Amino acid sequence: MALIVQKYGGTSVANPERIRNLARRVARYKAMGHKIVVVVSAMSGETNRLIALAKEIMPDPDPRELDVIVSTGEQVTIGMTALALMELGVRAKSYTGSQVKILTDDAYTKARILSIDEHNIKQDLDDGYVVVVAGFQGVDANGNITTLGRGGSDTTGVAMAAALEADECQIYTDVDGVYTTDPRVVPEARRLSKITFEEMLELASQGSKVLQIRSVEFAGKYKVKLRVLSSFEDEGDGTLITFEEENNMEQPVISGIAFNRDEAKITVLGVPDRPGIAYQILGPIADANVDVDMIIQNTGADGTTDFTFTVHKNEMNKALNILRDKVQGHIGAREISGDDKIAKVSIVGVGMRSHVGIASQMFRTLAEEGINIQMISTSEIKIAVVIDEKYLELAVRILHKAFELEEA
Ligand code: ADP
Ligand code: ASP
Ligand code: MG
């Protein structure tokens, strides 16, 4: 007998028939004697619909109220899932994030989980219930509803698995595992039967939305056995996230390619080159809780420097306003501009550690198609470039081919 957390994404709960289908799988696992916790997302499209609805009243919605609104999507699907299980004769009970007490900080729309009270759930499992928990939502110390950022139900799933010390966390989605790249963009993409935790972390952080990055972080921190599977097929082992790095000579150098259309680039031109300047620019941005991803600084011959960084597209205007109001005059920068027509493409693989020439192969491949690189950043197992968004799909396809990732 095992304790298994099964997380189902939006397409897996898109309508009553799919909810019945997931309930049948859960009932099968239950009949095998396992204890099951189900974590569900909102029906596909529902979170977007709720955000759009809020924006009809307030174009830039107050974050606390936005979380009150968007968290309702998951409240519907937990009730629906519990009903579907009951219809199959399975005892089931639903919980919202605040009913569980998934305690988060108070960063509305992107809250972090601080702790989970697993006590009642353990009791319910012992009493023979399937417990159905709302993904994506929590509650802060003052009882306010919070949400965990887009795709956050993955994180609820893995965090529940960690809190309950589950034997496995299964992420059911609309693809049958983690692929070398998004199979919707490159049909030749290949499913990986295994991927190392480190690689998955990089892919998720670089934009592969198959798993939310924080879910992978949780899996790493608490050593949760994590598997990505199709909710539409009953066969198949999906992709296992592994913690041992295999010393396999056959292991390809590059395991996957991620991309991200959600970032915007901000450039601060003509900044005096002196100590503390990076802090003066990025300090106020961080104080406003805006996440910064890539950063580049280069000094010109005239003793001034240009400073470029990326933020989420949704936060570009906020960041520009902060810089223009609080920073530009103060530091004497010549010009501040934003560009949201960019995309980031990243190649990821632990094999990069032992191979040279990967970056030059990447740059040559892009150059041969006339794709200009605007920014570069690297880690030990990743090379990421920012390019014009109109070349994104082309770049992913040619890199996938150049690094021989397609189905053999
Ligand atoms: P869910 O609603 O189940 O959480 P998501 O849409 O968040 O599903 O994530 C699954 C999607 O992730 C797939 O449909 C696929 O288009 C996309 N995706 C991006 N990169 C990858 C990848 N490397 N492997 C598999 N799927 C990927
Ligand atoms: N429903 C939320 C979203 O669309 C959370 C999730 O699906 O994981 O982002
Ligand atoms: Mg998702």
PDB file of N, CA, C and O in Angstrom, residues 107-173:
ATOM      1  N   ALA A 107       2.337  37.401  -0.637  1.00  0.00           N
ATOM      2  CA  ALA A 107       2.609  37.941  -1.977  1.00  0.00           C
ATOM      3  C   ALA A 107       1.495  37.472  -2.921  1.00  0.00           C
ATOM      4  O   ALA A 107       1.629  36.472  -3.616  1.00  0.00           O
ATOM      5  N   TYR A 108       0.402  38.217  -2.926  1.00  0.00           N
ATOM      6  CA  TYR A 108      -0.742  37.843  -3.759  1.00  0.00           C
ATOM      7  C   TYR A 108      -0.309  37.598  -5.198  1.00  0.00           C
ATOM      8  O   TYR A 108       0.596  38.260  -5.694  1.00  0.00           O
ATOM      9  N   THR A 109      -0.964  36.659  -5.827  1.00  0.00           N
ATOM     10  CA  THR A 109      -0.741  36.217  -7.213  1.00  0.00           C
ATOM     11  C   THR A 109       0.572  35.445  -7.427  1.00  0.00           C
ATOM     12  O   THR A 109       0.749  34.859  -8.478  1.00  0.00           O
ATOM     13  N   LYS A 110       1.462  35.456  -6.462  1.00  0.00           N
ATOM     14  CA  LYS A 110       2.662  34.622  -6.590  1.00  0.00           C
ATOM     15  C   LYS A 110       3.191  34.230  -5.214  1.00  0.00           C
ATOM     16  O   LYS A 110       4.391  34.281  -4.939  1.00  0.00           O
ATOM     17  N   ALA A 111       2.260  33.814  -4.370  1.00  0.00           N
ATOM     18  CA  ALA A 111       2.625  33.494  -2.985  1.00  0.00           C
ATOM     19  C   ALA A 111       3.457  32.224  -2.909  1.00  0.00           C
ATOM     20  O   ALA A 111       3.384  31.361  -3.782  1.00  0.00           O
ATOM     21  N   ARG A 112       4.263  32.146  -1.853  1.00  0.00           N
ATOM     22  CA  ARG A 112       5.064  30.940  -1.612  1.00  0.00           C
ATOM     23  C   ARG A 112       4.498  30.167  -0.435  1.00  0.00           C
ATOM     24  O   ARG A 112       4.099  30.774   0.573  1.00  0.00           O
ATOM     25  N   ILE A 113       4.521  28.846  -0.543  1.00  0.00           N
ATOM     26  CA  ILE A 113       4.011  28.008   0.539  1.00  0.00           C
ATOM     27  C   ILE A 113       5.016  28.003   1.691  1.00  0.00           C
ATOM     28  O   ILE A 113       6.218  27.802   1.487  1.00  0.00           O
ATOM     29  N   LEU A 114       4.516  28.250   2.904  1.00  0.00           N
ATOM     30  CA  LEU A 114       5.383  28.231   4.086  1.00  0.00           C
ATOM     31  C   LEU A 114       5.236  26.922   4.848  1.00  0.00           C
ATOM     32  O   LEU A 114       6.202  26.362   5.338  1.00  0.00           O
ATOM     33  N   SER A 115       3.990  26.455   4.968  1.00  0.00           N
ATOM     34  CA  SER A 115       3.777  25.181   5.665  1.00  0.00           C
ATOM     35  C   SER A 115       2.412  24.624   5.281  1.00  0.00           C
ATOM     36  O   SER A 115       1.555  25.343   4.757  1.00  0.00           O
ATOM     37  N   ILE A 116       2.247  23.334   5.537  1.00  0.00           N
ATOM     38  CA  ILE A 116       0.969  22.676   5.251  1.00  0.00           C
ATOM     39  C   ILE A 116       0.565  21.896   6.492  1.00  0.00           C
ATOM     40  O   ILE A 116       1.371  21.152   7.055  1.00  0.00           O
ATOM     41  N   ASP A 117      -0.678  22.086   6.923  1.00  0.00           N
ATOM     42  CA  ASP A 117      -1.176  21.325   8.064  1.00  0.00           C
ATOM     43  C   ASP A 117      -1.761  20.015   7.519  1.00  0.00           C
ATOM     44  O   ASP A 117      -2.839  20.000   6.939  1.00  0.00           O
ATOM     45  N   GLU A 118      -1.019  18.929   7.692  1.00  0.00           N
ATOM     46  CA  GLU A 118      -1.426  17.664   7.054  1.00  0.00           C
ATOM     47  C   GLU A 118      -2.290  16.817   7.991  1.00  0.00           C
ATOM     48  O   GLU A 118      -2.752  15.747   7.612  1.00  0.00           O
ATOM     49  N   HIS A 119      -2.565  17.357   9.179  1.00  0.00           N
ATOM     50  CA  HIS A 119      -3.188  16.545  10.222  1.00  0.00           C
ATOM     51  C   HIS A 119      -4.557  15.978   9.816  1.00  0.00           C
ATOM     52  O   HIS A 119      -4.783  14.766   9.842  1.00  0.00           O
ATOM     53  N   ASN A 120      -5.478  16.859   9.392  1.00  0.00           N
ATOM     54  CA  ASN A 120      -6.838  16.393   9.053  1.00  0.00           C
ATOM     55  C   ASN A 120      -6.823  15.453   7.855  1.00  0.00           C
ATOM     56  O   ASN A 120      -7.605  14.507   7.785  1.00  0.00           O
ATOM     57  N   ILE A 121      -5.930  15.755   6.924  1.00  0.00           N
ATOM     58  CA  ILE A 121      -5.882  14.935   5.711  1.00  0.00           C
ATOM     59  C   ILE A 121      -5.412  13.525   6.045  1.00  0.00           C
ATOM     60  O   ILE A 121      -5.973  12.538   5.573  1.00  0.00           O
ATOM     61  N   LYS A 122      -4.408  13.441   6.897  1.00  0.00           N
ATOM     62  CA  LYS A 122      -3.929  12.109   7.309  1.00  0.00           C
ATOM     63  C   LYS A 122      -5.053  11.327   7.975  1.00  0.00           C
ATOM     64  O   LYS A 122      -5.228  10.133   7.718  1.00  0.00           O
ATOM     65  N   GLN A 123      -5.809  12.044   8.793  1.00  0.00           N
ATOM     66  CA  GLN A 123      -6.928  11.378   9.475  1.00  0.00           C
ATOM     67  C   GLN A 123      -7.959  10.875   8.463  1.00  0.00           C
ATOM     68  O   GLN A 123      -8.408   9.727   8.524  1.00  0.00           O
ATOM     69  N   ASP A 124      -8.290  11.737   7.501  1.00  0.00           N
ATOM     70  CA  ASP A 124      -9.260  11.333   6.465  1.00  0.00           C
ATOM     71  C   ASP A 124      -8.754  10.122   5.677  1.00  0.00           C
ATOM     72  O   ASP A 124      -9.520   9.214   5.351  1.00  0.00           O
ATOM     73  N   LEU A 125      -7.474  10.133   5.357  1.00  0.00           N
ATOM     74  CA  LEU A 125      -6.909   9.001   4.592  1.00  0.00           C
ATOM     75  C   LEU A 125      -7.009   7.718   5.429  1.00  0.00           C
ATOM     76  O   LEU A 125      -7.400   6.664   4.923  1.00  0.00           O
ATOM     77  N   ASP A 126      -6.695   7.854   6.712  1.00  0.00           N
ATOM     78  CA  ASP A 126      -6.809   6.681   7.599  1.00  0.00           C
ATOM     79  C   ASP A 126      -8.255   6.198   7.684  1.00  0.00           C
ATOM     80  O   ASP A 126      -8.509   5.009   7.829  1.00  0.00           O
ATOM     81  N   ASP A 127      -9.182   7.153   7.566  1.00  0.00           N
ATOM     82  CA  ASP A 127     -10.604   6.784   7.636  1.00  0.00           C
ATOM     83  C   ASP A 127     -11.141   6.279   6.301  1.00  0.00           C
ATOM     84  O   ASP A 127     -12.342   6.054   6.157  1.00  0.00           O
ATOM     85  N   GLY A 128     -10.262   6.183   5.311  1.00  0.00           N
ATOM     86  CA  GLY A 128     -10.673   5.587   4.034  1.00  0.00           C
ATOM     87  C   GLY A 128     -11.166   6.568   2.977  1.00  0.00           C
ATOM     88  O   GLY A 128     -11.710   6.155   1.955  1.00  0.00           O
ATOM     89  N   TYR A 129     -10.980   7.849   3.209  1.00  0.00           N
ATOM     90  CA  TYR A 129     -11.399   8.835   2.206  1.00  0.00           C
ATOM     91  C   TYR A 129     -10.325   9.060   1.148  1.00  0.00           C
ATOM     92  O   TYR A 129      -9.130   8.983   1.451  1.00  0.00           O
ATOM     93  N   VAL A 130     -10.776   9.395  -0.063  1.00  0.00           N
ATOM     94  CA  VAL A 130      -9.889  10.048  -1.020  1.00  0.00           C
ATOM     95  C   VAL A 130     -10.028  11.539  -0.732  1.00  0.00           C
ATOM     96  O   VAL A 130     -11.146  12.062  -0.635  1.00  0.00           O
ATOM     97  N   VAL A 131      -8.921  12.212  -0.567  1.00  0.00           N
ATOM     98  CA  VAL A 131      -8.963  13.639  -0.246  1.00  0.00           C
ATOM     99  C   VAL A 131      -8.673  14.439  -1.517  1.00  0.00           C
ATOM    100  O   VAL A 131      -7.699  14.148  -2.222  1.00  0.00           O
ATOM    101  N   VAL A 132      -9.513  15.414  -1.815  1.00  0.00           N
ATOM    102  CA  VAL A 132      -9.358  16.206  -3.034  1.00  0.00           C
ATOM    103  C   VAL A 132      -9.020  17.644  -2.641  1.00  0.00           C
ATOM    104  O   VAL A 132      -9.806  18.301  -1.949  1.00  0.00           O
ATOM    105  N   VAL A 133      -7.846  18.090  -3.036  1.00  0.00           N
ATOM    106  CA  VAL A 133      -7.355  19.398  -2.594  1.00  0.00           C
ATOM    107  C   VAL A 133      -7.286  20.371  -3.778  1.00  0.00           C
ATOM    108  O   VAL A 133      -6.838  20.001  -4.868  1.00  0.00           O
ATOM    109  N   ALA A 134      -7.703  21.596  -3.545  1.00  0.00           N
ATOM    110  CA  ALA A 134      -7.641  22.623  -4.585  1.00  0.00           C
ATOM    111  C   ALA A 134      -6.188  23.025  -4.827  1.00  0.00           C
ATOM    112  O   ALA A 134      -5.477  23.399  -3.894  1.00  0.00           O
ATOM    113  N   GLY A 135      -5.763  22.947  -6.089  1.00  0.00           N
ATOM    114  CA  GLY A 135      -4.431  23.412  -6.426  1.00  0.00           C
ATOM    115  C   GLY A 135      -4.379  24.929  -6.438  1.00  0.00           C
ATOM    116  O   GLY A 135      -5.406  25.607  -6.339  1.00  0.00           O
ATOM    117  N   PHE A 136      -3.159  25.474  -6.510  1.00  0.00           N
ATOM    118  CA  PHE A 136      -2.950  26.889  -6.878  1.00  0.00           C
ATOM    119  C   PHE A 136      -3.270  27.888  -5.770  1.00  0.00           C
ATOM    120  O   PHE A 136      -2.996  29.053  -5.908  1.00  0.00           O
ATOM    121  N   GLN A 137      -3.865  27.440  -4.662  1.00  0.00           N
ATOM    122  CA  GLN A 137      -4.315  28.431  -3.679  1.00  0.00           C
ATOM    123  C   GLN A 137      -3.839  28.106  -2.269  1.00  0.00           C
ATOM    124  O   GLN A 137      -3.579  26.962  -1.923  1.00  0.00           O
ATOM    125  N   GLY A 138      -3.752  29.153  -1.473  1.00  0.00           N
ATOM    126  CA  GLY A 138      -3.393  28.990  -0.074  1.00  0.00           C
ATOM    127  C   GLY A 138      -4.037  30.094   0.732  1.00  0.00           C
ATOM    128  O   GLY A 138      -4.975  30.762   0.268  1.00  0.00           O
ATOM    129  N   VAL A 139      -3.516  30.265   1.937  1.00  0.00           N
ATOM    130  CA  VAL A 139      -4.062  31.298   2.815  1.00  0.00           C
ATOM    131  C   VAL A 139      -2.884  31.909   3.572  1.00  0.00           C
ATOM    132  O   VAL A 139      -1.941  31.194   3.916  1.00  0.00           O
ATOM    133  N   ASP A 140      -2.916  33.229   3.769  1.00  0.00           N
ATOM    134  CA  ASP A 140      -1.795  33.817   4.512  1.00  0.00           C
ATOM    135  C   ASP A 140      -2.100  33.844   6.008  1.00  0.00           C
ATOM    136  O   ASP A 140      -3.179  33.410   6.444  1.00  0.00           O
ATOM    137  N   ALA A 141      -1.161  34.355   6.777  1.00  0.00           N
ATOM    138  CA  ALA A 141      -1.302  34.295   8.232  1.00  0.00           C
ATOM    139  C   ALA A 141      -2.515  35.077   8.734  1.00  0.00           C
ATOM    140  O   ALA A 141      -3.021  34.814   9.829  1.00  0.00           O
ATOM    141  N   ASN A 142      -2.997  36.026   7.896  1.00  0.00           N
ATOM    142  CA  ASN A 142      -4.166  36.801   8.312  1.00  0.00           C
ATOM    143  C   ASN A 142      -5.464  36.273   7.738  1.00  0.00           C
ATOM    144  O   ASN A 142      -6.491  36.952   7.790  1.00  0.00           O
ATOM    145  N   GLY A 143      -5.405  35.089   7.131  1.00  0.00           N
ATOM    146  CA  GLY A 143      -6.634  34.499   6.603  1.00  0.00           C
ATOM    147  C   GLY A 143      -7.003  34.967   5.204  1.00  0.00           C
ATOM    148  O   GLY A 143      -8.076  34.633   4.699  1.00  0.00           O
ATOM    149  N   ASN A 144      -6.137  35.733   4.548  1.00  0.00           N
ATOM    150  CA  ASN A 144      -6.427  36.163   3.175  1.00  0.00           C
ATOM    151  C   ASN A 144      -6.151  35.029   2.197  1.00  0.00           C
ATOM    152  O   ASN A 144      -5.169  34.294   2.358  1.00  0.00           O
ATOM    153  N   ILE A 145      -6.999  34.937   1.165  1.00  0.00           N
ATOM    154  CA  ILE A 145      -6.767  33.934   0.121  1.00  0.00           C
ATOM    155  C   ILE A 145      -5.602  34.396  -0.743  1.00  0.00           C
ATOM    156  O   ILE A 145      -5.527  35.560  -1.141  1.00  0.00           O
ATOM    157  N   THR A 146      -4.699  33.456  -1.041  1.00  0.00           N
ATOM    158  CA  THR A 146      -3.560  33.771  -1.921  1.00  0.00           C
ATOM    159  C   THR A 146      -3.522  32.745  -3.053  1.00  0.00           C
ATOM    160  O   THR A 146      -4.097  31.661  -2.922  1.00  0.00           O
ATOM    161  N   THR A 147      -2.834  33.090  -4.140  1.00  0.00           N
ATOM    162  CA  THR A 147      -2.580  32.076  -5.178  1.00  0.00           C
ATOM    163  C   THR A 147      -1.080  32.025  -5.467  1.00  0.00           C
ATOM    164  O   THR A 147      -0.335  32.953  -5.153  1.00  0.00           O
ATOM    165  N   LEU A 148      -0.682  30.900  -6.074  1.00  0.00           N
ATOM    166  CA  LEU A 148       0.743  30.542  -6.136  1.00  0.00           C
ATOM    167  C   LEU A 148       1.411  30.861  -7.464  1.00  0.00           C
ATOM    168  O   LEU A 148       2.504  30.370  -7.717  1.00  0.00           O
ATOM    169  N   GLY A 149       0.756  31.637  -8.326  1.00  0.00           N
ATOM    170  CA  GLY A 149       1.343  31.913  -9.645  1.00  0.00           C
ATOM    171  C   GLY A 149       0.813  30.910 -10.651  1.00  0.00           C
ATOM    172  O   GLY A 149       0.434  29.790 -10.290  1.00  0.00           O
ATOM    173  N   ARG A 150       0.824  31.318 -11.931  1.00  0.00           N
ATOM    174  CA  ARG A 150       0.252  30.457 -12.967  1.00  0.00           C
ATOM    175  C   ARG A 150       0.943  29.097 -12.977  1.00  0.00           C
ATOM    176  O   ARG A 150       2.154  29.015 -12.804  1.00  0.00           O
ATOM    177  N   GLY A 151       0.131  28.082 -13.163  1.00  0.00           N
ATOM    178  CA  GLY A 151       0.675  26.725 -13.137  1.00  0.00           C
ATOM    179  C   GLY A 151       0.921  26.205 -11.725  1.00  0.00           C
ATOM    180  O   GLY A 151       1.523  25.156 -11.520  1.00  0.00           O
ATOM    181  N   GLY A 152       0.433  26.946 -10.727  1.00  0.00           N
ATOM    182  CA  GLY A 152       0.765  26.656  -9.333  1.00  0.00           C
ATOM    183  C   GLY A 152       0.191  25.371  -8.764  1.00  0.00           C
ATOM    184  O   GLY A 152       0.617  24.930  -7.688  1.00  0.00           O
ATOM    185  N   SER A 153      -0.750  24.754  -9.469  1.00  0.00           N
ATOM    186  CA  SER A 153      -1.293  23.487  -8.936  1.00  0.00           C
ATOM    187  C   SER A 153      -0.229  22.401  -8.885  1.00  0.00           C
ATOM    188  O   SER A 153      -0.298  21.498  -8.045  1.00  0.00           O
ATOM    189  N   ASP A 154       0.743  22.466  -9.787  1.00  0.00           N
ATOM    190  CA  ASP A 154       1.852  21.498  -9.723  1.00  0.00           C
ATOM    191  C   ASP A 154       2.528  21.606  -8.365  1.00  0.00           C
ATOM    192  O   ASP A 154       2.879  20.609  -7.735  1.00  0.00           O
ATOM    193  N   THR A 155       2.726  22.851  -7.936  1.00  0.00           N
ATOM    194  CA  THR A 155       3.417  23.087  -6.669  1.00  0.00           C
ATOM    195  C   THR A 155       2.573  22.598  -5.498  1.00  0.00           C
ATOM    196  O   THR A 155       3.091  22.001  -4.555  1.00  0.00           O
ATOM    197  N   THR A 156       1.263  22.828  -5.569  1.00  0.00           N
ATOM    198  CA  THR A 156       0.397  22.279  -4.517  1.00  0.00           C
ATOM    199  C   THR A 156       0.566  20.763  -4.454  1.00  0.00           C
ATOM    200  O   THR A 156       0.695  20.187  -3.367  1.00  0.00           O
ATOM    201  N   GLY A 157       0.570  20.128  -5.626  1.00  0.00           N
ATOM    202  CA  GLY A 157       0.687  18.664  -5.670  1.00  0.00           C
ATOM    203  C   GLY A 157       1.961  18.188  -5.004  1.00  0.00           C
ATOM    204  O   GLY A 157       1.939  17.314  -4.120  1.00  0.00           O
ATOM    205  N   VAL A 158       3.089  18.769  -5.408  1.00  0.00           N
ATOM    206  CA  VAL A 158       4.366  18.296  -4.867  1.00  0.00           C
ATOM    207  C   VAL A 158       4.494  18.674  -3.387  1.00  0.00           C
ATOM    208  O   VAL A 158       5.009  17.884  -2.579  1.00  0.00           O
ATOM    209  N   ALA A 159       4.006  19.853  -3.021  1.00  0.00           N
ATOM    210  CA  ALA A 159       4.090  20.261  -1.615  1.00  0.00           C
ATOM    211  C   ALA A 159       3.224  19.365  -0.738  1.00  0.00           C
ATOM    212  O   ALA A 159       3.624  19.001   0.386  1.00  0.00           O
ATOM    213  N   MET A 160       2.060  18.964  -1.231  1.00  0.00           N
ATOM    214  CA  MET A 160       1.228  18.017  -0.470  1.00  0.00           C
ATOM    215  C   MET A 160       1.972  16.695  -0.319  1.00  0.00           C
ATOM    216  O   MET A 160       1.966  16.089   0.755  1.00  0.00           O
ATOM    217  N   ALA A 161       2.607  16.257  -1.413  1.00  0.00           N
ATOM    218  CA  ALA A 161       3.344  14.989  -1.370  1.00  0.00           C
ATOM    219  C   ALA A 161       4.477  15.078  -0.342  1.00  0.00           C
ATOM    220  O   ALA A 161       4.713  14.134   0.420  1.00  0.00           O
ATOM    221  N   ALA A 162       5.143  16.235  -0.298  1.00  0.00           N
ATOM    222  CA  ALA A 162       6.234  16.407   0.668  1.00  0.00           C
ATOM    223  C   ALA A 162       5.680  16.392   2.092  1.00  0.00           C
ATOM    224  O   ALA A 162       6.205  15.697   2.963  1.00  0.00           O
ATOM    225  N   ALA A 163       4.600  17.142   2.307  1.00  0.00           N
ATOM    226  CA  ALA A 163       4.050  17.245   3.669  1.00  0.00           C
ATOM    227  C   ALA A 163       3.545  15.892   4.168  1.00  0.00           C
ATOM    228  O   ALA A 163       3.645  15.581   5.352  1.00  0.00           O
ATOM    229  N   LEU A 164       2.998  15.096   3.250  1.00  0.00           N
ATOM    230  CA  LEU A 164       2.423  13.807   3.650  1.00  0.00           C
ATOM    231  C   LEU A 164       3.450  12.678   3.553  1.00  0.00           C
ATOM    232  O   LEU A 164       3.120  11.522   3.810  1.00  0.00           O
ATOM    233  N   GLU A 165       4.660  13.034   3.121  1.00  0.00           N
ATOM    234  CA  GLU A 165       5.705  12.024   2.887  1.00  0.00           C
ATOM    235  C   GLU A 165       5.175  10.920   1.979  1.00  0.00           C
ATOM    236  O   GLU A 165       5.288   9.717   2.269  1.00  0.00           O
ATOM    237  N   ALA A 166       4.565  11.352   0.883  1.00  0.00           N
ATOM    238  CA  ALA A 166       3.950  10.407  -0.055  1.00  0.00           C
ATOM    239  C   ALA A 166       5.015   9.569  -0.737  1.00  0.00           C
ATOM    240  O   ALA A 166       6.170   9.980  -0.864  1.00  0.00           O
ATOM    241  N   ASP A 167       4.621   8.400  -1.205  1.00  0.00           N
ATOM    242  CA  ASP A 167       5.563   7.539  -1.926  1.00  0.00           C
ATOM    243  C   ASP A 167       5.840   8.075  -3.320  1.00  0.00           C
ATOM    244  O   ASP A 167       6.900   7.848  -3.887  1.00  0.00           O
ATOM    245  N   GLU A 168       4.836   8.749  -3.908  1.00  0.00           N
ATOM    246  CA  GLU A 168       5.029   9.263  -5.265  1.00  0.00           C
ATOM    247  C   GLU A 168       4.063  10.416  -5.509  1.00  0.00           C
ATOM    248  O   GLU A 168       2.954  10.427  -4.995  1.00  0.00           O
ATOM    249  N   CYS A 169       4.516  11.376  -6.315  1.00  0.00           N
ATOM    250  CA  CYS A 169       3.626  12.444  -6.786  1.00  0.00           C
ATOM    251  C   CYS A 169       3.510  12.277  -8.297  1.00  0.00           C
ATOM    252  O   CYS A 169       4.509  12.316  -9.013  1.00  0.00           O
ATOM    253  N   GLN A 170       2.295  12.062  -8.768  1.00  0.00           N
ATOM    254  CA  GLN A 170       2.063  11.848 -10.194  1.00  0.00           C
ATOM    255  C   GLN A 170       1.376  13.095 -10.762  1.00  0.00           C
ATOM    256  O   GLN A 170       0.330  13.505 -10.273  1.00  0.00           O
ATOM    257  N   ILE A 171       2.001  13.673 -11.772  1.00  0.00           N
ATOM    258  CA  ILE A 171       1.435  14.872 -12.406  1.00  0.00           C
ATOM    259  C   ILE A 171       0.773  14.428 -13.713  1.00  0.00           C
ATOM    260  O   ILE A 171       1.468  14.065 -14.666  1.00  0.00           O
ATOM    261  N   TYR A 172      -0.552  14.410 -13.739  1.00  0.00           N
ATOM    262  CA  TYR A 172      -1.268  13.998 -14.953  1.00  0.00           C
ATOM    263  C   TYR A 172      -1.589  15.223 -15.797  1.00  0.00           C
ATOM    264  O   TYR A 172      -2.148  16.197 -15.304  1.00  0.00           O
ATOM    265  N   THR A 173      -1.209  15.139 -17.079  1.00  0.00           N
ATOM    266  CA  THR A 173      -1.426  16.300 -17.935  1.00  0.00           C
ATOM    267  C   THR A 173      -1.839  15.850 -19.329  1.00  0.00           C
ATOM    268  O   THR A 173      -2.260  14.708 -19.512  1.00  0.00           O
TER     269      THR A 173
END
